Coordinates of N, CA and C and ligand atoms in Angstrom, one line a residue:
M1 N -41.2 -7.7 17.3 CA -39.7 -7.5 17.5 C -38.9 -8.6 16.9
I2 N -39.3 -9.9 17.2 CA -38.5 -11.0 16.7 C -38.4 -11.0 15.1
R3 N -39.5 -10.5 14.5 CA -39.5 -10.4 13.0 C -38.4 -9.4 12.5
L4 N -38.3 -8.4 13.3 CA -37.2 -7.4 12.9 C -35.8 -8.0 13.0
W5 N -35.6 -8.8 14.1 CA -34.3 -9.5 14.2 C -34.1 -10.5 13.1
I6 N -35.1 -11.2 12.8 CA -35.0 -12.2 11.7 C -34.7 -11.5 10.4
G7 N -35.4 -10.4 10.2 CA -35.2 -9.7 8.9 C -33.8 -9.1 8.9
L8 N -33.3 -8.6 10.0 CA -31.9 -8.0 10.0 C -30.9 -9.2 9.8
F9 N -31.2 -10.3 10.4 CA -30.2 -11.4 10.2 C -30.2 -11.9 8.8
I10 N -31.3 -12.0 8.1 CA -31.4 -12.4 6.7 C -30.6 -11.4 5.9
A11 N -30.9 -10.1 6.1 CA -30.2 -9.0 5.4 C -28.7 -9.1 5.5
F12 N -28.3 -9.4 6.8 CA -26.8 -9.5 7.1 C -26.2 -10.7 6.3
A13 N -27.0 -11.9 6.3 CA -26.5 -13.1 5.7 C -26.3 -12.8 4.2
I14 N -27.4 -12.2 3.6 CA -27.3 -12.0 2.1 C -26.2 -11.0 1.8
Y15 N -26.0 -10.0 2.6 CA -24.9 -9.0 2.3 C -23.6 -9.7 2.4
T16 N -23.4 -10.5 3.5 CA -22.1 -11.2 3.7 C -21.8 -12.1 2.4
C17 N -22.8 -12.8 2.0 CA -22.6 -13.7 0.8 C -22.2 -12.8 -0.4
M18 N -22.8 -11.7 -0.6 CA -22.6 -10.8 -1.7 C -21.2 -10.2 -1.7
V19 N -20.7 -9.9 -0.5 CA -19.4 -9.3 -0.4 C -18.3 -10.3 -0.9
Y20 N -18.5 -11.6 -0.5 CA -17.6 -12.6 -0.9 C -17.7 -12.9 -2.4
Y21 N -19.0 -12.9 -2.9 CA -19.2 -13.3 -4.3 C -18.7 -12.2 -5.2
Y22 N -18.9 -11.0 -4.9 CA -18.6 -9.9 -5.8 C -17.1 -9.4 -5.7
C23 N -16.4 -9.9 -4.7 CA -15.1 -9.3 -4.5 C -14.1 -9.7 -5.6
D24 N -13.2 -8.9 -5.9 CA -12.2 -9.2 -6.9 C -11.3 -10.3 -6.5
K25 N -11.4 -11.4 -7.1 CA -10.6 -12.6 -6.7 C -9.1 -12.3 -6.8
S26 N -8.7 -11.5 -7.8 CA -7.3 -11.3 -8.0 C -6.6 -10.6 -6.8
Q27 N -7.4 -10.0 -6.0 CA -6.8 -9.3 -4.8 C -6.4 -10.3 -3.8
K28 N -6.8 -11.5 -3.9 CA -6.5 -12.5 -2.9 C -5.2 -13.2 -3.1
T29 N -4.6 -13.0 -4.3 CA -3.3 -13.7 -4.5 C -2.3 -13.0 -3.7
E30 N -1.6 -13.7 -2.8 CA -0.6 -13.1 -2.0 C 0.7 -13.1 -2.8
I31 N 1.4 -12.0 -2.7 CA 2.7 -11.9 -3.3 C 3.7 -11.9 -2.2
S32 N 4.5 -12.9 -2.0 CA 5.5 -12.9 -0.9 C 6.7 -12.1 -1.3
P33 N 7.2 -11.3 -0.3 CA 8.4 -10.5 -0.6 C 9.6 -11.3 -0.8
S34 N 10.5 -10.8 -1.7 CA 11.8 -11.5 -2.0 C 12.6 -11.3 -0.8
S35 N 13.8 -12.0 -0.7 CA 14.6 -11.8 0.5 C 15.2 -10.4 0.5
N36 N 15.5 -9.9 -0.7 CA 16.0 -8.5 -0.8 C 14.9 -7.5 -0.2
A37 N 13.7 -7.7 -0.6 CA 12.6 -6.8 -0.2 C 12.4 -6.9 1.3
L38 N 12.6 -8.1 1.9 CA 12.5 -8.3 3.4 C 13.6 -7.5 4.1
V39 N 14.8 -7.5 3.5 CA 15.9 -6.7 4.1 C 15.6 -5.2 4.0
G40 N 15.1 -4.9 2.8 CA 14.7 -3.5 2.6 C 13.6 -3.0 3.6
W41 N 12.7 -3.9 3.9 CA 11.6 -3.6 4.8 C 12.2 -3.4 6.2
N42 N 13.2 -4.2 6.6 CA 13.9 -4.0 7.8 C 14.5 -2.7 8.0
I43 N 15.2 -2.3 6.9 CA 15.9 -0.9 6.9 C 14.8 0.2 7.0
W44 N 13.7 0.0 6.2 CA 12.6 0.9 6.2 C 12.2 1.1 7.7
Q45 N 12.0 0.0 8.4 CA 11.6 0.1 9.8 C 12.6 0.7 10.7
N46 N 13.9 0.3 10.6 CA 14.9 0.8 11.4 C 15.2 2.3 11.3
K47 N 15.1 2.7 10.1 CA 15.3 4.2 9.8 C 14.0 5.0 10.0
N48 N 12.9 4.3 10.3 CA 11.7 4.9 10.6 C 11.2 5.9 9.4
C49 N 11.3 5.4 8.2 CA 10.9 6.1 7.0 C 9.4 6.5 7.2
Q50 N 8.6 5.6 7.8 CA 7.2 5.8 8.0 C 6.8 7.0 8.8
S51 N 7.8 7.5 9.6 CA 7.5 8.7 10.4 C 7.1 9.9 9.5
C52 N 7.7 9.9 8.2 CA 7.4 11.0 7.3 C 6.6 10.5 6.1
H53 N 6.7 9.2 5.8 CA 6.0 8.7 4.6 C 4.9 7.8 4.9
Q54 N 3.8 7.8 4.1 CA 2.7 6.9 4.3 C 2.9 5.7 3.3
I55 N 2.3 4.6 3.8 CA 2.1 3.4 2.9 C 0.7 3.1 3.1
Y56 N -0.1 2.9 2.0 CA -1.5 2.7 2.0 C -2.2 3.9 2.8
G57 N -1.6 5.0 2.7 CA -2.2 6.2 3.3 C -1.9 6.3 4.8
L58 N -1.2 5.4 5.4 CA -0.9 5.4 6.8 C 0.6 5.8 7.1
G59 N 0.8 6.7 8.0 CA 2.2 7.1 8.3 C 2.3 8.6 8.4
G60 N 3.5 9.1 8.5 CA 3.6 10.6 8.6 C 3.3 11.3 7.4
Y61 N 3.0 12.6 7.5 CA 2.6 13.4 6.4 C 3.6 14.4 5.9
M62 N 4.8 14.3 6.4 CA 5.8 15.3 5.9 C 6.2 15.0 4.5
G63 N 6.4 13.8 4.2 CA 6.8 13.4 2.8 C 5.6 12.7 2.1
P64 N 5.7 12.4 0.8 CA 4.6 11.8 0.1 C 4.4 10.4 0.4
D65 N 3.2 9.9 0.0 CA 2.8 8.5 0.2 C 3.7 7.7 -0.9
L66 N 4.3 6.6 -0.4 CA 5.2 5.9 -1.3 C 4.6 4.5 -1.8
T67 N 3.4 4.3 -1.5 CA 2.8 3.0 -1.9 C 3.0 2.6 -3.4
N68 N 2.6 3.6 -4.3 CA 2.7 3.3 -5.7 C 3.8 4.0 -6.4
L69 N 4.8 4.4 -5.7 CA 5.9 5.1 -6.3 C 6.6 4.3 -7.4
A70 N 6.7 3.0 -7.2 CA 7.4 2.1 -8.1 C 6.7 2.0 -9.5
S71 N 5.4 2.2 -9.5 CA 4.7 2.1 -10.8 C 4.5 3.4 -11.4
D72 N 5.0 4.5 -10.8 CA 4.9 5.8 -11.4 C 5.9 5.9 -12.5
T73 N 5.4 5.9 -13.8 CA 6.3 5.8 -14.9 C 7.3 7.0 -15.1
T74 N 7.0 8.1 -14.4 CA 7.8 9.3 -14.5 C 9.0 9.2 -13.5
K75 N 9.0 8.2 -12.6 CA 10.0 8.0 -11.6 C 10.7 6.6 -11.7
N76 N 11.9 6.6 -12.2 CA 12.6 5.2 -12.3 C 13.4 4.9 -11.0
D77 N 14.1 3.7 -11.0 CA 14.9 3.3 -9.9 C 15.9 4.3 -9.5
L78 N 16.5 4.9 -10.5 CA 17.6 5.9 -10.3 C 17.1 7.1 -9.5
Y79 N 15.9 7.5 -9.9 CA 15.2 8.7 -9.3 C 15.0 8.3 -7.8
I80 N 14.4 7.1 -7.5 CA 14.1 6.7 -6.2 C 15.4 6.6 -5.3
S81 N 16.4 5.9 -5.9 CA 17.7 5.7 -5.2 C 18.3 7.1 -4.9
S82 N 18.3 8.0 -5.8 CA 18.9 9.3 -5.6 C 18.3 10.0 -4.4
F83 N 17.0 10.0 -4.2 CA 16.4 10.6 -3.1 C 16.9 10.0 -1.8
I84 N 17.0 8.6 -1.8 CA 17.4 7.9 -0.6 C 18.9 8.2 -0.3
K85 N 19.6 8.2 -1.4 CA 21.1 8.3 -1.2 C 21.5 9.7 -0.7
Y86 N 20.9 10.8 -1.3 CA 21.3 12.1 -0.9 C 20.4 12.9 0.0
G87 N 19.2 12.4 0.1 CA 18.2 13.2 0.9 C 17.9 14.5 0.3
T88 N 17.1 15.4 0.9 CA 16.8 16.7 0.4 C 16.9 17.7 1.6
A89 N 16.5 18.9 1.3 CA 16.5 19.9 2.4 C 15.6 19.4 3.5
K90 N 14.5 18.7 3.2 CA 13.5 18.2 4.2 C 13.7 16.8 4.6
M91 N 14.3 16.0 3.7 CA 14.5 14.6 4.0 C 16.0 14.3 4.4
P92 N 16.2 13.7 5.5 CA 17.6 13.4 5.9 C 18.3 12.4 5.0
N93 N 19.6 12.6 5.0 CA 20.5 11.6 4.3 C 20.8 10.5 5.3
F94 N 20.4 9.3 5.0 CA 20.6 8.2 6.1 C 22.0 7.5 5.9
N95 N 22.8 8.0 5.0 CA 24.1 7.4 4.7 C 24.0 5.9 4.5
L96 N 23.1 5.5 3.7 CA 22.9 4.1 3.4 C 23.8 3.7 2.2
S97 N 24.3 2.4 2.2 CA 25.1 2.0 1.1 C 24.2 1.7 -0.1
D98 N 24.9 1.6 -1.3 CA 24.1 1.4 -2.5 C 23.3 0.1 -2.5
S99 N 23.9 -0.9 -1.8 CA 23.2 -2.2 -1.8 C 22.0 -2.1 -0.8
E100 N 22.1 -1.3 0.3 CA 20.9 -1.1 1.2 C 19.8 -0.4 0.4
I101 N 20.2 0.6 -0.4 CA 19.3 1.4 -1.1 C 18.5 0.5 -2.1
A102 N 19.3 -0.3 -2.8 CA 18.7 -1.2 -3.8 C 17.6 -2.1 -3.1
K103 N 17.9 -2.5 -1.9 CA 17.0 -3.3 -1.1 C 15.7 -2.6 -0.7
I104 N 15.9 -1.3 -0.4 CA 14.7 -0.5 -0.1 C 13.9 -0.4 -1.4
V105 N 14.5 -0.2 -2.5 CA 13.8 -0.1 -3.8 C 13.0 -1.4 -4.1
S106 N 13.6 -2.5 -3.8 CA 12.8 -3.8 -4.0 C 11.7 -3.9 -3.0
F107 N 11.9 -3.4 -1.8 CA 10.8 -3.3 -0.9 C 9.6 -2.5 -1.4
L108 N 10.0 -1.3 -1.9 CA 9.0 -0.4 -2.4 C 8.3 -1.0 -3.6
K109 N 9.0 -1.8 -4.4 CA 8.4 -2.4 -5.6 C 7.4 -3.5 -5.1
W110 N 7.7 -4.2 -4.1 CA 6.8 -5.2 -3.5 C 5.6 -4.5 -3.0
V111 N 5.8 -3.4 -2.2 CA 4.6 -2.7 -1.7 C 3.7 -2.2 -2.8
D112 N 4.3 -1.8 -3.9 CA 3.5 -1.3 -5.0 C 2.6 -2.3 -5.6
K113 N 3.1 -3.6 -5.6 CA 2.3 -4.7 -6.1 C 1.1 -5.1 -5.2
S114 N 1.3 -4.7 -3.9 CA 0.4 -5.2 -2.9 C -0.9 -4.4 -2.7
G115 N -1.0 -3.2 -3.3 CA -2.2 -2.5 -3.1 C -2.1 -1.1 -3.7
K116 N -3.2 -0.3 -3.4 CA -3.2 1.1 -3.9 C -3.3 2.0 -2.7
N117 N -2.6 3.2 -2.9 CA -2.7 4.1 -1.8 C -4.0 4.8 -1.7
R118 N -4.7 4.9 -2.8 CA -6.0 5.6 -2.8 C -6.9 4.9 -3.8
V119 N -8.1 4.7 -3.4 CA -9.1 4.1 -4.3 C -10.0 5.2 -4.8
S120 N -10.1 5.4 -6.1 CA -11.0 6.5 -6.5 C -12.4 6.0 -6.3
K121 N -13.3 7.0 -6.1 CA -14.7 6.7 -5.8 C -15.4 5.9 -6.9
E122 N -15.0 6.2 -8.1 CA -15.6 5.5 -9.3 C -15.3 4.0 -9.2
K123 N -14.2 3.6 -8.6 CA -13.9 2.1 -8.6 C -14.6 1.3 -7.5
V124 N -15.2 2.0 -6.6 CA -15.9 1.3 -5.5 C -17.3 0.9 -6.0
T125 N -17.5 -0.5 -6.0 CA -18.7 -1.0 -6.5 C -19.8 -0.9 -5.4
W126 N -21.0 -1.2 -5.8 CA -22.2 -0.9 -4.9 C -22.1 -1.9 -3.7
T127 N -21.3 -2.9 -3.8 CA -21.2 -3.8 -2.6 C -20.2 -3.3 -1.6
G128 N -19.4 -2.3 -2.0 CA -18.4 -1.7 -1.1 C -17.0 -2.3 -1.4
N129 N -16.9 -3.2 -2.4 CA -15.6 -3.7 -2.8 C -15.1 -2.7 -3.9
Y130 N -13.9 -2.9 -4.3 CA -13.4 -2.1 -5.4 C -12.6 -3.0 -6.4
K131 N -12.5 -2.5 -7.6 CA -11.8 -3.2 -8.6 C -10.4 -2.6 -8.8
L132 N -9.4 -3.4 -8.9 CA -8.0 -2.9 -9.2 C -7.9 -2.9 -10.7
D133 N -7.0 -2.1 -11.2 CA -6.8 -2.0 -12.7 C -6.1 -3.2 -13.2
N134 N -5.1 -3.7 -12.4 CA -4.3 -4.9 -12.9 C -4.5 -6.1 -12.1
Ligands
HEC201 C1 12.1 13.7 8.1 C2 11.1 13.2 7.2 C3 11.5 12.1 6.3 C4 12.1 10.9 6.5 C5 12.4 10.3 7.9 C6 12.2 10.2 5.3 N1 11.8 11.0 4.3 FE1 11.7 10.5 2.3 N2 11.0 12.4 1.8 C7 10.7 13.3 2.8 C8 10.2 14.5 2.0 C9 9.7 15.8 2.7 C10 10.2 14.2 0.7 C11 9.7 15.1 -0.5 C12 10.9 15.7 -1.1 C13 11.2 17.1 -0.5 O1 10.2 17.8 -0.3 O2 12.3 17.4 -0.1 C14 10.7 12.8 0.6 C15 10.9 12.1 -0.6 C16 11.2 10.8 -0.7 C17 11.2 10.1 -2.0 C18 10.9 10.6 -3.4 C19 9.3 10.5 -3.5 C20 8.8 11.1 -4.8 O3 7.7 10.7 -5.1 O4 9.4 12.0 -5.3 C21 11.6 8.8 -1.6 C22 11.8 7.6 -2.6 C23 11.8 8.8 -0.2 N3 11.6 10.0 0.3 C24 12.2 7.6 0.5 C25 12.5 7.6 1.9 C26 13.0 6.5 2.5 C27 13.3 5.1 1.9 C28 13.2 6.8 3.8 C29 13.8 6.0 5.0 C30 15.1 5.5 4.7 C31 12.7 8.2 4.0 N4 12.3 8.7 2.7 C32 12.7 8.9 5.1 C33 10.8 13.3 4.1 C34 11.4 12.2 4.8

């Protein structure tokens, strides 16, 4: 029985080392939010955008995941701002000012740099880590 425990401990130790060794170091660089992004984050929370939208796949499912909206080349700042400014039949108009909207856009840009909403299976390495494109 003791051999089994020792074996399991060694396997655990080796696996732990591998997870750290093979992880993508670039993911560890923290990008701190600008002051505008922080204000935008606050508005995001006060208006409870997360009740309908997900970030990193977490949140409500009525609207789309917005994690990587900012790097979607088919959608520019004006596109994003227009949605927030006017709302749609399903999304309420929050009557936000243009400067508040610009701050939400900088928040969404910061979120976009911080991670991916979905990791494709192909990118997951055998250690369980994954590689980011950028
Ligand atoms: C009641 C649910 C709801 C809330 C709350 C909500 N949204 Fe939405 N939002 C939606 C839906 C649904 C869509 C998709 C457009 C549609 O179907 O009308 C959307 C679309 C968007 C889009 C465009 C996304 C794309 O890829 O086209 C942005 C940007 C957006 N919302 C931002 C926000 C922000 C910022 C807030 C908070 C201030 C917010 N939403 C709050 C429901 C919501």
